[in-house]
Every structure is written in structure tokens, then in C-alpha cells.
DNA sequence: TCCGGAAATC
DNA sequence: GATTTCCGGA
């Protein structure tokens, strides 16, 4: 007996997701079939839950700061994460430790004062997966919270297959 | 609840 | 390298 957590793949991935009016390019969390073939990373997973309404009672975006989210049900998030990684003993204490390691990596930041509230540092996240972006060029619209200004032209829609234009 | 060191694990 | 596990401390 293992833990029936092998499957649960997400093959069909659109070019971008819209969350609360904000666009999420797929390259921001491409976990599957990546050149390095690594395992799913926690922040990828968090983003996954965040993009599905079915988990709104477990984890959801917060109004106000762009990228800020609240874990409404820590135990459930830990269970889901544990299932994905085949770690039945996972709990929020351990998961949050992993989250804390993101502080130095500048992927995540804690919103002090607010319980179970963290904030993504998308400027970092995007550069991590999209190093081609020039730091000196105008700030990506999706980082500013002005989703309506989202420019599809800036995102290579066929980037999943890596070998495309560019 | 949250933090971060240390060691272990994959 | 990215967690997972354990834990003393604030």
C-alpha cells in the first residue's frame, strides 16, 4: 500500500489564468514536464490551489495587496500538500517551515499581524521562470495589479514546448 | 502563531 | 537543492 497520490496530473494548461482579474501566465508555475524534471515545488502547488475556486474555503487571495493570500484551513492545505508529495505526516507546522524558507529566496513574504497570511513576491517569481525579462524595462503590468493592461504580446504563447520563437 | 537552526531525506 | 522533520525560543 502506498498512498494513491501518484496521478492527479494536470495536462491541459491554458496559456494564462485569470485570478481576480489578474492574469497568470503559465510559465509562472510550469511544474510538469520541465527540462529539469524536478518535483512540484510548494509555491507552484499553492498557486495551483489558489487558481481553483473549489479550494476557496481552504486558501484564497486577499483583497488589498496583490499577491497576498490567506490559508483559511491550514490543516486541509497541509493534507493536500502531503497527498501531492506522498507525505501523509505533513502538517501546517512543517508546511509553514517550508514556506519560511521562501523568505530568504524572496519568493514569499509574511504579512505580519494577519494570521495565516502570506504574500507572493511575483517580481521574483516571474524572473525566476522568465529570466529574459529585462529588469530595467517597464514593470510588467501583471505585477502592478492593473490586469486590464495585461499584454499578451509580451508572453510567448507557445513557450510550453520550450523550442519556439525567441 | 511564528521564527529559524540543525540534521535528515529525496 | 528543496523540502521534511524536530524543536527551542520569542
Short mmCIF file of C-alpha atoms (C1' of nucleotides) in Angstrom, two decimals:
data_model
loop_
_atom_site.label_atom_id
_atom_site.label_comp_id
_atom_site.label_asym_id
_atom_site.label_seq_id
_atom_site.Cartn_x
_atom_site.Cartn_y
_atom_site.Cartn_z
CA UNK A 1 0.00 0.00 0.00
CA UNK A 2 1.31 3.32 -0.96
CA UNK A 3 -0.81 6.37 -0.75
CA UNK A 4 -2.69 6.71 -4.02
CA UNK A 5 -1.25 10.04 -4.75
CA UNK A 6 0.69 9.33 -7.88
CA UNK A 7 -1.68 10.57 -10.51
CA UNK A 8 -3.58 13.83 -10.37
CA UNK A 9 -1.78 15.29 -13.34
CA UNK A 10 -2.83 18.50 -14.98
CA UNK A 11 -2.04 18.06 -18.66
CA UNK A 12 -4.21 20.76 -20.13
CA UNK A 13 -2.72 24.06 -19.19
CA UNK A 14 -4.04 27.22 -20.80
CA UNK A 15 -1.67 29.96 -21.73
CA UNK A 16 -2.77 32.04 -18.83
CA UNK A 17 -5.15 32.03 -15.92
CA UNK A 18 -7.26 34.87 -14.66
CA UNK A 19 -7.48 35.28 -10.96
CA UNK A 20 -9.46 38.10 -9.51
CA UNK A 21 -8.98 39.90 -12.76
CA UNK A 22 -5.29 39.21 -12.80
CA UNK A 23 -3.56 37.19 -15.43
CA UNK A 24 -1.29 34.31 -14.63
CA UNK A 25 0.99 33.24 -17.43
CA UNK A 26 1.58 29.51 -17.44
CA UNK A 27 5.33 29.91 -17.34
CA UNK A 28 4.93 31.28 -13.84
CA UNK A 29 4.37 27.83 -12.49
CA UNK A 30 5.15 25.23 -15.06
CA UNK A 31 5.73 22.24 -12.83
CA UNK A 32 5.05 19.39 -15.18
CA UNK A 33 7.40 18.20 -17.89
CA UNK A 34 10.08 20.78 -17.35
CA UNK A 35 13.61 20.37 -18.71
CA UNK A 36 14.94 19.82 -15.22
CA UNK A 37 12.17 17.36 -14.44
CA UNK A 38 12.04 18.29 -10.81
CA UNK A 39 9.24 17.64 -8.38
CA UNK A 40 6.43 20.06 -7.82
CA UNK A 41 7.50 22.92 -5.65
CA UNK A 42 5.41 24.20 -2.80
CA UNK A 43 4.82 27.61 -4.27
CA UNK A 44 3.69 26.00 -7.50
CA UNK A 45 1.25 23.95 -5.52
CA UNK A 46 -0.01 26.96 -3.60
CA UNK A 47 -0.59 28.76 -6.86
CA UNK A 48 -2.49 25.76 -8.13
CA UNK A 49 -4.87 25.75 -5.21
CA UNK A 50 -5.25 29.49 -5.48
CA UNK A 51 -6.41 29.26 -9.06
CA UNK A 52 -9.22 26.84 -8.32
CA UNK A 53 -12.44 28.01 -6.80
CA UNK A 54 -13.08 24.63 -5.25
CA UNK A 55 -10.38 25.44 -2.72
CA UNK A 56 -11.64 28.86 -1.87
CA UNK A 57 -12.61 27.73 1.59
CA UNK A 58 -9.14 26.39 2.14
CA UNK A 59 -6.93 29.08 0.69
CA UNK A 60 -7.75 32.29 -1.15
CA UNK A 61 -6.39 35.58 -2.35
CA UNK A 62 -6.79 38.59 -0.15
CA UNK A 63 -8.02 41.94 -1.24
CA UNK A 64 -5.61 44.77 -0.96
CA UNK A 65 -2.06 43.82 -1.69
CA UNK A 66 -1.60 41.98 -4.93
CA UNK A 67 -0.21 38.54 -4.31
CA UNK A 68 -1.38 38.29 -0.73
CA UNK A 69 -3.27 35.17 0.24
CA UNK A 70 -4.74 33.61 3.34
CA UNK A 71 -4.73 30.00 4.37
CA UNK A 72 -8.19 29.59 5.81
CA UNK A 73 -7.77 25.94 6.62
CA UNK A 74 -4.13 25.16 7.44
CA UNK A 75 -4.80 21.52 8.17
CA UNK A 76 -6.50 20.97 4.84
CA UNK A 77 -3.77 22.70 2.87
CA UNK A 78 -1.23 20.55 4.67
CA UNK A 79 -3.25 17.43 3.88
CA UNK A 80 -3.45 18.33 0.21
CA UNK A 81 0.24 19.12 0.08
CA UNK A 82 1.08 15.90 1.87
CA UNK A 83 -1.01 13.96 -0.60
CA UNK A 84 0.76 15.54 -3.55
CA UNK A 85 4.17 14.77 -2.14
CA UNK A 86 3.21 11.45 -0.65
CA UNK A 87 3.91 12.72 2.82
CA UNK A 88 0.94 11.60 4.94
CA UNK A 89 2.55 13.04 8.04
CA UNK A 90 2.56 16.55 6.62
CA UNK A 91 1.03 19.24 8.77
CA UNK A 92 0.87 23.00 8.82
CA UNK A 93 3.83 23.26 11.15
CA UNK A 94 6.07 21.58 8.62
CA UNK A 95 4.48 23.20 5.63
CA UNK A 96 4.90 26.61 7.16
CA UNK A 97 8.58 25.87 7.75
CA UNK A 98 8.95 25.25 4.05
CA UNK A 99 7.11 28.49 3.46
CA UNK A 100 9.54 30.28 5.77
CA UNK A 101 12.44 29.07 3.68
CA UNK A 102 10.93 31.12 0.88
CA UNK A 103 11.56 34.31 2.78
CA UNK A 104 15.27 34.33 2.02
CA UNK A 105 14.61 33.18 -1.50
CA UNK A 106 12.36 36.17 -1.88
CA UNK A 107 9.55 34.08 -3.27
CA UNK A 108 7.27 34.67 -0.34
CA UNK A 109 6.90 37.14 2.48
CA UNK A 110 4.89 37.05 5.67
CA UNK A 111 2.17 39.57 6.23
CA UNK A 112 2.79 40.25 9.87
CA UNK A 113 -0.19 40.67 12.07
CA UNK A 114 -2.51 38.77 9.78
CA UNK A 115 -2.94 35.16 10.77
CA UNK A 116 -2.00 32.56 8.13
CA UNK A 117 -1.41 35.33 5.65
CA UNK A 118 1.50 35.38 3.22
CA UNK A 119 2.31 37.35 0.15
CA UNK A 120 3.91 36.31 -3.09
CA UNK A 121 6.77 38.32 -4.43
CA UNK A 122 5.78 37.99 -8.05
CA UNK A 123 8.56 40.17 -9.29
CA UNK A 124 10.89 37.45 -8.09
CA UNK A 125 8.73 34.57 -9.18
CA UNK A 126 8.48 35.83 -12.70
CA UNK A 127 12.15 36.48 -13.11
CA UNK A 128 12.88 33.03 -11.81
CA UNK A 129 10.89 31.47 -14.59
CA UNK A 130 11.44 34.13 -17.14
CA UNK A 131 15.00 35.46 -16.88
CA UNK A 132 14.67 37.02 -20.29
CA UNK A 133 12.78 39.87 -18.77
CA UNK A 134 14.89 42.98 -18.56
CA UNK A 135 14.85 44.41 -15.08
CA UNK A 136 15.21 47.88 -16.46
CA UNK A 137 12.31 47.62 -18.85
CA UNK A 138 8.91 48.96 -17.79
CA UNK A 139 7.30 46.94 -14.99
CA UNK A 140 5.15 44.07 -16.18
CA UNK A 141 1.50 45.09 -15.94
CA UNK A 142 0.60 41.93 -14.13
CA UNK A 143 2.85 42.94 -11.28
CA UNK A 144 1.10 46.19 -10.77
CA UNK A 145 -2.39 44.91 -10.24
CA UNK A 146 -3.58 46.52 -13.41
CA UNK A 147 -4.69 43.31 -15.02
CA UNK A 148 -6.59 45.03 -17.76
CA UNK A 149 -3.30 46.25 -19.10
CA UNK A 150 -2.08 42.72 -19.49
CA UNK A 151 -0.21 42.47 -22.76
CA UNK A 152 -0.39 39.00 -24.32
CA UNK A 153 2.17 40.11 -26.85
CA UNK A 154 4.82 40.08 -24.17
CA UNK A 155 4.23 36.44 -23.45
CA UNK A 156 5.25 33.78 -25.93
CA UNK A 157 2.04 31.78 -26.05
CA UNK A 158 3.80 28.67 -27.26
CA UNK A 159 6.52 28.66 -24.69
CA UNK A 160 5.43 25.38 -23.14
CA UNK A 161 7.25 23.47 -25.83
CA UNK A 162 10.33 25.49 -24.99
CA UNK A 163 11.55 25.40 -28.57
CA UNK A 164 9.55 28.17 -30.12
CA UNK A 165 10.10 31.66 -31.27
CA UNK A 166 12.56 33.71 -29.29
"C1'" DT B 1 1.33 31.56 15.92
"C1'" DC B 2 5.52 32.42 14.06
"C1'" DC B 3 10.55 32.07 13.62
"C1'" DG B 4 14.75 29.92 12.07
"C1'" DG B 5 18.75 26.48 13.28
"C1'" DA B 6 20.11 21.85 12.52
"C1'" DA B 7 20.04 17.37 10.63
"C1'" DA B 8 17.81 14.11 7.60
"C1'" DT B 9 15.73 12.92 3.32
"C1'" DC B 10 14.56 12.76 -1.58
"C1'" DG C 1 18.60 21.88 -3.97
"C1'" DA C 2 14.02 21.79 -1.85
"C1'" DT C 3 11.87 20.40 1.32
"C1'" DT C 4 10.75 17.24 5.72
"C1'" DT C 5 11.26 16.50 10.44
"C1'" DC C 6 12.12 18.13 15.04
"C1'" DC C 7 12.28 21.64 18.22
"C1'" DG C 8 13.71 25.54 21.47
"C1'" DG C 9 12.69 30.28 21.64
"C1'" DA C 10 10.01 34.87 21.20
#
